[in-house]
Coordinates of C-alpha atoms (C1' of nucleotides) in Angstrom, one line a residue:
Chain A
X1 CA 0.0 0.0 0.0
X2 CA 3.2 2.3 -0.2
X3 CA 2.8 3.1 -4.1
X4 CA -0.4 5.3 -4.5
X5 CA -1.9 7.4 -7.1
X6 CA -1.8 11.5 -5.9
X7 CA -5.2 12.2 -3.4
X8 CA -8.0 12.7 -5.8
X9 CA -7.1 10.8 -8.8
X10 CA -7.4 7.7 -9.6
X11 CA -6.4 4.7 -12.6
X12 CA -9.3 3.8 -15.1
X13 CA -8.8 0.1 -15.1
X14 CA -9.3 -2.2 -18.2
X15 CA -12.3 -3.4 -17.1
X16 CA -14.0 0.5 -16.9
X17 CA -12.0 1.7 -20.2
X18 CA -14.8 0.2 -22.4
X19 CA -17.4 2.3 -20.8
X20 CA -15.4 5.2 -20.9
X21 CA -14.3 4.4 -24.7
X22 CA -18.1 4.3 -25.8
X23 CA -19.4 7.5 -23.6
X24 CA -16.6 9.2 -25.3
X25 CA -17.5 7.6 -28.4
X26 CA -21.1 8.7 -28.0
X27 CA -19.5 12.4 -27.3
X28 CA -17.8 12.3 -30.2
X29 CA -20.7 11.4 -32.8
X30 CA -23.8 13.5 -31.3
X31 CA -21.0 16.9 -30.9
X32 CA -20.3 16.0 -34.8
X33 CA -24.0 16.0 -36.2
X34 CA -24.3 19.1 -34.7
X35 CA -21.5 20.4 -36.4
X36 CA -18.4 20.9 -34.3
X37 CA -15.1 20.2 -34.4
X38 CA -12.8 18.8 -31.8
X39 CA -10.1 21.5 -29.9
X40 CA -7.0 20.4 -27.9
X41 CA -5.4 23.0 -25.9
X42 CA -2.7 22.3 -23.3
X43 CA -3.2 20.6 -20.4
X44 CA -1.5 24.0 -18.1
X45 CA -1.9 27.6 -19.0
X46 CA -0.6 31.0 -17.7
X47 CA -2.3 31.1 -14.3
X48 CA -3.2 34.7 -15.7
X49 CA -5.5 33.3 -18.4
X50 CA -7.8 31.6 -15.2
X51 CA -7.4 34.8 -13.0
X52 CA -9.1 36.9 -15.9
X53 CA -11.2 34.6 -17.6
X54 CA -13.0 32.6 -14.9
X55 CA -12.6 35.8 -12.3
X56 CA -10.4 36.3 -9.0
X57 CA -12.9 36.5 -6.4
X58 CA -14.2 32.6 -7.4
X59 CA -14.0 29.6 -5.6
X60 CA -12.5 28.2 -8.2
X61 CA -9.0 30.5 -8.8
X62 CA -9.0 31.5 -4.9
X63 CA -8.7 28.3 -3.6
X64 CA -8.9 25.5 -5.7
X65 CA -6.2 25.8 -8.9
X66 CA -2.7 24.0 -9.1
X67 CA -0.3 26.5 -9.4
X68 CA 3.3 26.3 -9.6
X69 CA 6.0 28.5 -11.2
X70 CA 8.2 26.2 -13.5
X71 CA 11.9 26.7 -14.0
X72 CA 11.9 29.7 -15.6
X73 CA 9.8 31.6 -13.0
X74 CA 6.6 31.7 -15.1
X75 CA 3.7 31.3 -13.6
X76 CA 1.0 28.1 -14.8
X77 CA -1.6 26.5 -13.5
X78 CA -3.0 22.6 -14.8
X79 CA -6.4 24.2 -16.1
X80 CA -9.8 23.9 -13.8
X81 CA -12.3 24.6 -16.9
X82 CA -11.9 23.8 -20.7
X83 CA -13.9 27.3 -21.7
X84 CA -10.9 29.9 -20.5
X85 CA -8.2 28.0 -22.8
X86 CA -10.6 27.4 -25.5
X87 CA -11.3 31.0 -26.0
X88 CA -7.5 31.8 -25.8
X89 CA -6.9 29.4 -28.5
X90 CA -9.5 31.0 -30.8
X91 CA -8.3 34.2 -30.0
X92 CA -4.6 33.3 -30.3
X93 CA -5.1 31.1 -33.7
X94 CA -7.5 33.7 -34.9
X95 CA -10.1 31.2 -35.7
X96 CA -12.7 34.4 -35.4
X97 CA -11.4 35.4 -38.8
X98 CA -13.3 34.8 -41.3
X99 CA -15.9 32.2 -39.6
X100 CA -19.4 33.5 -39.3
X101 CA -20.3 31.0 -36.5
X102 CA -17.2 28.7 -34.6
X103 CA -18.4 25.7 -33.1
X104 CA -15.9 23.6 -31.1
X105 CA -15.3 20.6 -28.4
X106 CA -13.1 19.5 -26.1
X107 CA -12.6 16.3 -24.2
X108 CA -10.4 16.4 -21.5
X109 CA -8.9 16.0 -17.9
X110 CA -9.3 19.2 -15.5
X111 CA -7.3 19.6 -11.9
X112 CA -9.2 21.3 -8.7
X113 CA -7.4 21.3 -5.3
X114 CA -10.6 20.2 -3.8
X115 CA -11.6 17.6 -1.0
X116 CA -12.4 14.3 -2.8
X117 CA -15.4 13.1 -2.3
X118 CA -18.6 10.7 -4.1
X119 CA -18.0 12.1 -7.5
X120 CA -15.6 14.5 -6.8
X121 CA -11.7 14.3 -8.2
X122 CA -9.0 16.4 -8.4
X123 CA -8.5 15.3 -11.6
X124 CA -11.8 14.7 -13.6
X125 CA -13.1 14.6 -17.4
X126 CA -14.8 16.9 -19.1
X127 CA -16.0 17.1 -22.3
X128 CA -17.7 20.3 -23.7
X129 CA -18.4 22.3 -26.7
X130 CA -18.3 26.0 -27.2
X131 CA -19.6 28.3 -29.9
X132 CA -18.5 31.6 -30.6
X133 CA -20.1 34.3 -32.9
X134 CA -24.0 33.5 -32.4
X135 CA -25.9 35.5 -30.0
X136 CA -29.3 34.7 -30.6
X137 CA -31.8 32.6 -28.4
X138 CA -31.4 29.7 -30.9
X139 CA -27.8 28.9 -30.0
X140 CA -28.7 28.6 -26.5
X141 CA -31.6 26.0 -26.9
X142 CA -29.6 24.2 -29.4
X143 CA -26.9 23.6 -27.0
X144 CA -29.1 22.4 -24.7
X145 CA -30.7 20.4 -26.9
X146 CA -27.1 19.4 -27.7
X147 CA -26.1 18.1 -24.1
X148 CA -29.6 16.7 -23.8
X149 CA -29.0 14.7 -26.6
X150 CA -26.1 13.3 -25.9
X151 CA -27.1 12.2 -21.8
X152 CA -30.3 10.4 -24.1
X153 CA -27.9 8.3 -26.6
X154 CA -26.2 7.5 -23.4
X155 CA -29.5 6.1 -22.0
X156 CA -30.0 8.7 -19.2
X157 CA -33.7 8.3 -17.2
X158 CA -33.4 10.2 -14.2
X159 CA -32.1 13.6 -15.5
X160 CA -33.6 17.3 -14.3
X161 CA -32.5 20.4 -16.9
X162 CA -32.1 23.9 -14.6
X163 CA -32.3 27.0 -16.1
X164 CA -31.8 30.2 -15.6
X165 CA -30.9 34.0 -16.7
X166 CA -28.6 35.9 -14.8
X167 CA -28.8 39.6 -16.8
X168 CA -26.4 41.1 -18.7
X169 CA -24.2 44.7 -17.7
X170 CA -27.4 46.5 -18.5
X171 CA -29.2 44.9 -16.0
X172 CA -27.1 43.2 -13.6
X173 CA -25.4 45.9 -12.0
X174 CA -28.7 47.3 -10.3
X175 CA -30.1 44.1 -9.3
X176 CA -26.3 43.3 -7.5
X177 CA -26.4 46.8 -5.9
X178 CA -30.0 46.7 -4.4
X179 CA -28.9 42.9 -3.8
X180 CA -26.1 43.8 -1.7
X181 CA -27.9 46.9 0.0
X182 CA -30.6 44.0 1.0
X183 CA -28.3 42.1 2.5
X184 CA -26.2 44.4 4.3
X185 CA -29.4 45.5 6.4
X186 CA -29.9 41.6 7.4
X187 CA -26.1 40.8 7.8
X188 CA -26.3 39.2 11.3
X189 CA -29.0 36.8 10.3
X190 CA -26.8 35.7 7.2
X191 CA -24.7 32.3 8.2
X192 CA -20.7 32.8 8.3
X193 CA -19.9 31.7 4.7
X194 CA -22.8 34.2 3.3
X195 CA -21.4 37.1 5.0
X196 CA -18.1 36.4 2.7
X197 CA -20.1 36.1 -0.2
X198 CA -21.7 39.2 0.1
X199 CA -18.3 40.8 0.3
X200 CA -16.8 38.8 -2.5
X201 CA -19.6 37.8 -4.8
X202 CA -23.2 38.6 -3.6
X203 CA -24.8 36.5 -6.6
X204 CA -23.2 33.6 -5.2
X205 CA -25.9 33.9 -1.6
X206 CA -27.9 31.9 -4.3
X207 CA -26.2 29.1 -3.7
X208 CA -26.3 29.1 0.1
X209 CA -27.5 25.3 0.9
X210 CA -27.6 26.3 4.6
X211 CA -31.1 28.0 4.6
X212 CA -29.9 32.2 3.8
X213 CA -31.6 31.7 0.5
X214 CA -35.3 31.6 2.9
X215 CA -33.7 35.4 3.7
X216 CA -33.5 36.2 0.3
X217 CA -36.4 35.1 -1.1
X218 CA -38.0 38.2 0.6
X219 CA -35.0 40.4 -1.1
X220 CA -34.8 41.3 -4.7
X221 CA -35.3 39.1 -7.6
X222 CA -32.9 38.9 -10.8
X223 CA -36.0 37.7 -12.6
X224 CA -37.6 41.3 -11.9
X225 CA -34.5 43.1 -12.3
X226 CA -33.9 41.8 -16.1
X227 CA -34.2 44.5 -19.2
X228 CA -36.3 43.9 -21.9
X229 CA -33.2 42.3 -24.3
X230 CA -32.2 39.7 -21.8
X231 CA -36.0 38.9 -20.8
X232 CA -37.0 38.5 -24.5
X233 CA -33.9 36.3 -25.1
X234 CA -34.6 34.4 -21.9
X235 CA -38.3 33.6 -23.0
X236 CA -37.1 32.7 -26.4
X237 CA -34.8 30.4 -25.3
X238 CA -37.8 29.0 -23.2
X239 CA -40.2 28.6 -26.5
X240 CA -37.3 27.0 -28.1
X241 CA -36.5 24.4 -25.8
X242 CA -40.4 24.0 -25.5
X243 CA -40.5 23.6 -29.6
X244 CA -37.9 20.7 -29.2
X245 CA -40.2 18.8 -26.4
X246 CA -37.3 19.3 -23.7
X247 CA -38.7 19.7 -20.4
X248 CA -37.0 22.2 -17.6
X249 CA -37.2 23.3 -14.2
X250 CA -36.1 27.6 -13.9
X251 CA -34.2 27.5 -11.0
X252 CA -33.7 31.2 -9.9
X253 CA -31.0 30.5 -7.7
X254 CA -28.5 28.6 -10.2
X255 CA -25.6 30.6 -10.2
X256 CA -22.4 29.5 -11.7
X257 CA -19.2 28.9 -10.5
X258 CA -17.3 31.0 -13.2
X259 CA -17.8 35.3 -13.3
X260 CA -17.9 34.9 -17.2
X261 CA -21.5 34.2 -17.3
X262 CA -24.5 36.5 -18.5
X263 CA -27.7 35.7 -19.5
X264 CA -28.2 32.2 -19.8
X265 CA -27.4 29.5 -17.8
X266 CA -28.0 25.9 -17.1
X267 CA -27.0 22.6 -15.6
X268 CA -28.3 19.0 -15.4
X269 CA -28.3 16.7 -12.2
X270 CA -28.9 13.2 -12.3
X271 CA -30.5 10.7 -9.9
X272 CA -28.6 8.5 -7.8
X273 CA -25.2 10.0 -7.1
X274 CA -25.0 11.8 -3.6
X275 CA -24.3 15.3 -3.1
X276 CA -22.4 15.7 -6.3
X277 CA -24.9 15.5 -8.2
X278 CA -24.7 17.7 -11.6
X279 CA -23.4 15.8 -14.4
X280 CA -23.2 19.3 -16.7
X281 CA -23.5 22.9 -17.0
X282 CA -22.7 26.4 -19.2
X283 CA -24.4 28.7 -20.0
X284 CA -23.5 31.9 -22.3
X285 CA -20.6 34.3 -21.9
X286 CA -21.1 37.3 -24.3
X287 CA -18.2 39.2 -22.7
X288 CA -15.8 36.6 -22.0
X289 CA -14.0 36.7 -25.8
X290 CA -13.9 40.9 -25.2
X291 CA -12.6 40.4 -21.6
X292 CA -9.7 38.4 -22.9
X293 CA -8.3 40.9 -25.2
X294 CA -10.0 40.6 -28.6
X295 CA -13.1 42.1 -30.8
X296 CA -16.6 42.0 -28.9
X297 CA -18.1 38.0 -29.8
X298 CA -20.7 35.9 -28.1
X299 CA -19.8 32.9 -26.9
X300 CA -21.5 30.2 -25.0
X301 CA -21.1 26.7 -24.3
X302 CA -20.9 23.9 -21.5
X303 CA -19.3 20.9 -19.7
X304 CA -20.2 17.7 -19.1
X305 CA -18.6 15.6 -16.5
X306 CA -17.2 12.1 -17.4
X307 CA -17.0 10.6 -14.0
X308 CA -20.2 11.6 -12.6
X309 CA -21.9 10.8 -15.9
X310 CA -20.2 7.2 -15.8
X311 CA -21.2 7.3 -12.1
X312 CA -24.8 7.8 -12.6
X313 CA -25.0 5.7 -15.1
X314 CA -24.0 2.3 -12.9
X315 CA -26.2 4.0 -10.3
X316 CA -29.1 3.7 -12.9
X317 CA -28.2 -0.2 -12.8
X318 CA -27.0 0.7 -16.8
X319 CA -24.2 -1.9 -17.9
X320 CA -23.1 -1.8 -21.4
X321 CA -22.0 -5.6 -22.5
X322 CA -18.6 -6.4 -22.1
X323 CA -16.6 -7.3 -25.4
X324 CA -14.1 -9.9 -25.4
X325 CA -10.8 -8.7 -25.6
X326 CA -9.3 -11.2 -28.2
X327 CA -10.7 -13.6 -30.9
X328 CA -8.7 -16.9 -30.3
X329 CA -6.9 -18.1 -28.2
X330 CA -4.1 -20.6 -28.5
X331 CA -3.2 -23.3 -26.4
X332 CA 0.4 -24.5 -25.6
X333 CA 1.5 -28.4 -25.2
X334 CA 5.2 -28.8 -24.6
X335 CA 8.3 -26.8 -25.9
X336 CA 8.2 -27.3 -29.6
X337 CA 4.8 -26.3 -29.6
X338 CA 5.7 -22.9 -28.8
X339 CA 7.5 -21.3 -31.7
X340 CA 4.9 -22.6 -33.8
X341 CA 2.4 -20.8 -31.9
X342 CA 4.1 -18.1 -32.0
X343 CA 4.5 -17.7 -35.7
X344 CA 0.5 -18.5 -36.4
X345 CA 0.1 -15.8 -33.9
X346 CA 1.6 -13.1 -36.1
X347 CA 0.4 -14.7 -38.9
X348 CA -3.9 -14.2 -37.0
X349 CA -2.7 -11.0 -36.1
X350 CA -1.8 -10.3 -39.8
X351 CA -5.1 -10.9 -40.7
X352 CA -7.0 -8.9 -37.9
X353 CA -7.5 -11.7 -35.5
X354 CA -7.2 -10.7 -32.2
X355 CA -4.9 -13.4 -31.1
X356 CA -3.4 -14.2 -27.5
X357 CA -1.4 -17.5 -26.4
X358 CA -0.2 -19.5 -23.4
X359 CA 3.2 -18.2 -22.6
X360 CA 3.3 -20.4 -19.3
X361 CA 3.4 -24.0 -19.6
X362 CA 0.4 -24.4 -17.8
X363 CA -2.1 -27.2 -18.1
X364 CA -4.6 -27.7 -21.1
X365 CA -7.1 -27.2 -18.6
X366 CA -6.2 -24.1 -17.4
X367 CA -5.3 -22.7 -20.7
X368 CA -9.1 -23.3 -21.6
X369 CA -10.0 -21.9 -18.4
X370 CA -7.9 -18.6 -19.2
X371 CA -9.9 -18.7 -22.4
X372 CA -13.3 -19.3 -21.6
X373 CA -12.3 -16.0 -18.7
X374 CA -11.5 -14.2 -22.2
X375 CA -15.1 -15.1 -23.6
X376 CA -13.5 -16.0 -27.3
X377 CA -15.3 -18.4 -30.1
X378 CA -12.2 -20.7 -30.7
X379 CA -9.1 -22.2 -29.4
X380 CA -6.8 -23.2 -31.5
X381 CA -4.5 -26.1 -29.9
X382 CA -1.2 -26.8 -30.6
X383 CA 0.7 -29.9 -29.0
X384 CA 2.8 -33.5 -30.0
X385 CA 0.0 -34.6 -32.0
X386 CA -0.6 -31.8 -34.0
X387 CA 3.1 -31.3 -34.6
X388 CA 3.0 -34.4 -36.2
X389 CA -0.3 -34.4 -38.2
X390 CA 0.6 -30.9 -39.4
X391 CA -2.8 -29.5 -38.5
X392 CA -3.9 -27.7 -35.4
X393 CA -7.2 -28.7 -33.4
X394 CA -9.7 -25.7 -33.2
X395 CA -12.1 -25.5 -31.2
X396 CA -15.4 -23.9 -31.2
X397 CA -16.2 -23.0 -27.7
X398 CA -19.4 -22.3 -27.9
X399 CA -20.5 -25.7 -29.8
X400 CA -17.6 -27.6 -27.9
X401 CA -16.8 -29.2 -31.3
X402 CA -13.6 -29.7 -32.8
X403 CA -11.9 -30.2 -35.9
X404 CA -8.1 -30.4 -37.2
X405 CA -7.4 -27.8 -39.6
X406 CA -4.0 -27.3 -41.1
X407 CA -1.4 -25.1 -40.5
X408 CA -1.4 -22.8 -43.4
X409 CA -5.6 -22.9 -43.8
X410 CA -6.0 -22.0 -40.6
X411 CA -5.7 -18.2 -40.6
X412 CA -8.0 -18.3 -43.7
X413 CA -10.5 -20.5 -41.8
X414 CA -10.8 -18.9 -38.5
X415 CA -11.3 -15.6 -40.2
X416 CA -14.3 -16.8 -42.3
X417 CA -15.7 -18.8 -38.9
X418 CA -15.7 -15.5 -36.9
X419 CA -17.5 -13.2 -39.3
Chain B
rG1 C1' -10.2 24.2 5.2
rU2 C1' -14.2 21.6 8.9
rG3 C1' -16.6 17.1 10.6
rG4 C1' -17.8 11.6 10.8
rA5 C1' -16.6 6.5 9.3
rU6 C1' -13.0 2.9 7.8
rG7 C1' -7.7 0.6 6.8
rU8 C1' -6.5 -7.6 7.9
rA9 C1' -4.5 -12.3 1.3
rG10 C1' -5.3 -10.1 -5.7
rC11 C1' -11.0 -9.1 -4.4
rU12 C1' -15.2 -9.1 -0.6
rC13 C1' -14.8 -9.7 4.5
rA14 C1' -14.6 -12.5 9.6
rG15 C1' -11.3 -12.4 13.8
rU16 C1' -14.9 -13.2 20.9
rC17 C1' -12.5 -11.1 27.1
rG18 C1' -5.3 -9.1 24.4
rG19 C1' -2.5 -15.4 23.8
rU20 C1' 2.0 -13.4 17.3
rA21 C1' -4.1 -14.9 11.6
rG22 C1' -9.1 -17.3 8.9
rA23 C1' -13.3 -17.9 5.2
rG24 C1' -15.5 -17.3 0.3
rC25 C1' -14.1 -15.9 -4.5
rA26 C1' -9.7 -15.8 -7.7
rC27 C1' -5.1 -18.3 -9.0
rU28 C1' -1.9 -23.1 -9.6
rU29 C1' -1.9 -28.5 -9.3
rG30 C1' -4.6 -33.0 -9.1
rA31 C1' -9.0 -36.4 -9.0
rC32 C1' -9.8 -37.0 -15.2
rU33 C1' -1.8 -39.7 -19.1
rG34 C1' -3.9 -33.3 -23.8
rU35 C1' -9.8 -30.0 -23.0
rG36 C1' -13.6 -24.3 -20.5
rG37 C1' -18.7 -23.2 -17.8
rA38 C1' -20.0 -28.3 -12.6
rU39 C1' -18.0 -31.0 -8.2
rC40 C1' -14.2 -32.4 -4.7
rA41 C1' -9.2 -32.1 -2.6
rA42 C1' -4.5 -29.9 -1.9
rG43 C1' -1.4 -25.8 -2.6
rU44 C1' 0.5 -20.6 -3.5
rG45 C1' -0.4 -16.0 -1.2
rG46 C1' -0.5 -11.5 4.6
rU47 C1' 5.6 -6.6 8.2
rC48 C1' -2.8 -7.1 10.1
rG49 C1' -1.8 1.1 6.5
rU50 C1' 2.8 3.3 9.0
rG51 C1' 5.5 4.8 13.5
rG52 C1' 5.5 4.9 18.7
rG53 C1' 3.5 3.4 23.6
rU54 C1' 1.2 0.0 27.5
rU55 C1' 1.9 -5.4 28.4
rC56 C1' 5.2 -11.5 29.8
rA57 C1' 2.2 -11.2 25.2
rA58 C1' -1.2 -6.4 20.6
rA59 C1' -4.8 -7.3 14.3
rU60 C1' -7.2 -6.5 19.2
rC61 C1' -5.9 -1.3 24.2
rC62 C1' -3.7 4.1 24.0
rC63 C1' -1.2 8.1 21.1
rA64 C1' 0.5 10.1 16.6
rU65 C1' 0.6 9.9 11.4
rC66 C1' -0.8 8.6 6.4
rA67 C1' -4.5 6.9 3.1
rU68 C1' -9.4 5.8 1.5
rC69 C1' -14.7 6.7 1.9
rC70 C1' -18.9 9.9 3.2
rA71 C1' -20.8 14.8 4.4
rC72 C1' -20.1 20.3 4.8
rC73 C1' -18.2 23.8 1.2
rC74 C1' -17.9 24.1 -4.0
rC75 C1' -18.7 22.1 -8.6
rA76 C1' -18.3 18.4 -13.4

RNA sequence: GUGGAUGUAGCUCAGUCGGUAGAGCACUUGACUGUGGAUCAAGUGGUCGUGGGUUCAAAUCCCAUCAUCCACCCCA
């Protein structure tokens, strides 16, 4: 027990990589009929990038980012979101040029200095998408529709959609102040943690899971506070998810983790995972490109978290049928067997057969035991007597019949028995 | 960062009032001279998380420490 992965990561074993292949596979396809293209961006960035982009006063640069200055003195920190390096990318490769609309997605691992707990890593997967250059009420239900999607390839039951709008800097900025002002009248009857927020982030009391939010319910409301832009967009956005048959709960207190937001935003929480419970969010981030340096460009977009996903999915008693790792296998009988083996081996292998074979010694019997574990259709065996006759025996392990096929058909005939 | 629970074989776990370790599964061999899914038998495998302390004697009691899990917090 002296050899042991860093706290809050963990190996994905080959027995889980199959799930995680075809959830990435599933990624993969529904993100492509929409249109998008895949991204890679480094796995660290300039810590600077994070401290603008996703905001200094949240949780998430504050407290929770690796940082570390590397040899030269620089600055970097293993990236907590995909959105902030996405949008430097674009920026950086000027992808913006030219491109009416930019649709793009990620899949990768993030890094939070957190406490690890159900469903919480310090290294997890993400995938996500972001579009850049479409502002209108559309894009935002289409994403939606987009993550939606992709949880229902994947075979999702228990899923609830929140949504919300959080203003933009017309409207925003008076609902924080009379917020604030709201608050700072109550401040005593605010728990410990709220009384930071108001300091810090007052949009973030919303998220209070202590009871403060019973306190503000008598306070403003960002739903009253919103201007007639961002309340037409936000009831758009409403008629479009309603046009697609997706069902939603508005959920007045979702706040996000990252400043970058305005208008909409949204996140999905699954049944049967614990506290951690949201298997996806974004929303849109109309200042975020501008913020960063270049032109004025919408953005918008979302993440989708691996783990929890593959989580709630054994939790919703899903199991995808496991594959057999190899074709054939080939038994072993005595030391001149063996570099006969071997060459037919390469020779299945040449041909697309996934081939394995006893390296051992062992006994027949446990040879067929190792390859009735692997679940493959036929065992070829090789020993004294088939030395002599020139022709292995093969063995159809789910009839339990055998026949002797020779050496130089048998490539040809295993491939046209396993199609 | 704050709480609670738990660390014994590859895995899941038992271990009484302190007397220096067990089961099931898995693995190997055999019953069956070269044949899987069944049965039976034997065998391999453990610094009892780590370091101290108490004791004639510690997996067991005490202290510390590390790790894991769960919750707070936050989020994917």
């Amino acid at each position: 027990m002296q050899l042991q992965a860093p706290k809050g990561t963990r190996d994905i074993l080959p027995s889980q990589t199959q799930t995680w292949q075809w959830v990435e596979s599933v990624a993969r396809s529904v993100f492509s009929t929409y249109g998008y293209q895949e991204i890679r961006t480094p796995i660290f960035e300039n810590t600077d990038l994070f401290v603008r982009g996703v905001g200094d006063t949240t949780d998430i640069v504050e407290k929770e980012m690796y940082t570390f200055n590397d040899k030269a003195n620089r600055s970097v920190t293993l990236r907590p979101e995909g959105t902030a390096p996405v949008v430097r990318a674009v920026i950086q490769n000027r992808l913006l040029e030219g491109a009416s609309v930019l649709k793009l997605y990620y899949n990768g691992r993030m890094y939070r200095y957190e406490r690890p707990q159900a469903g919480r890593y310090r290294e997890h997967w993400q995938v996500g998408v972001e579009v850049f250059g479409a502002a209108e009420a559309a894009v935002d239900a289409e994403v939606i529709a987009l993550a939606h999607k992709f949880y229902s390839r994947l075979g999702f039951k228990d899923l609830t959609l929140h949504l919300n709008t959080i203003g933009d800097r017309a409207c925003r900025p008076k609902f924080v102040s009379d917020l604030k002002a709201f608050t700072k009248a109550r401040l005593n009857q605010f728990c410990q943690e709220c009384q930071g927020r108001y300091e810090r982030n007052p949009l973030r009391l919303f998220d209070c899971k202590i009871g403060c939010r019973e306190i503000l319910s008598e306070g403003p409301k960002l739903l009253e506070y919103l201007c007639d832009s961002c309340r037409e967009h936000f009831d758009a956005v409403k008629r479009y998810l309603k046009l697609l048959g997706i069902e939603f709960t508005e959920n007045p207190n979702l706040v996000r983790g990252m400043d970058y937001y305005s208008r909409t935003t949204f996140e999905f929480t699954a049944g049967g995972l614990g506290a951690q419970d949201a298997i996806g969010g974004g929303g849109r981030y109309d200042y975020l490109v501008e913020e960063l340096g270049n032109k004025p460009t919408p953005g918008i977009g979302f993440g989708l978290g691996v783990d929890r996903i593959i989580l709630a999915l054994e939790a919703q008693k899903f199991e995808i049928s496991p594959q057999p790792p190899i074709d054939v296998y080939i038994a072993v009988l005595g030391d001149e067997a063996m570099p006969i083996a071997f060459q037919l081996a390469e020779k299945f292998r040449d041909s697309q057969i996934r081939t394995d074979l006893e390296y051992n010694g062992r006994s027949l019997k446990a040879q067929m035991k190792t390859a009735h574990k692997f679940g493959v259709k036929y065992v070829v065996i090789i020993g004294e007597d088939e030395i002599k006759n020139g022709a292995a025996t093969v063995r159809d392990m789910e009839s339990g019949n055998q026949r002797a096929v020779e050496f130089d058909g048998l490539g040809k005939a295993l491939k046209i028995s396993s199609q």
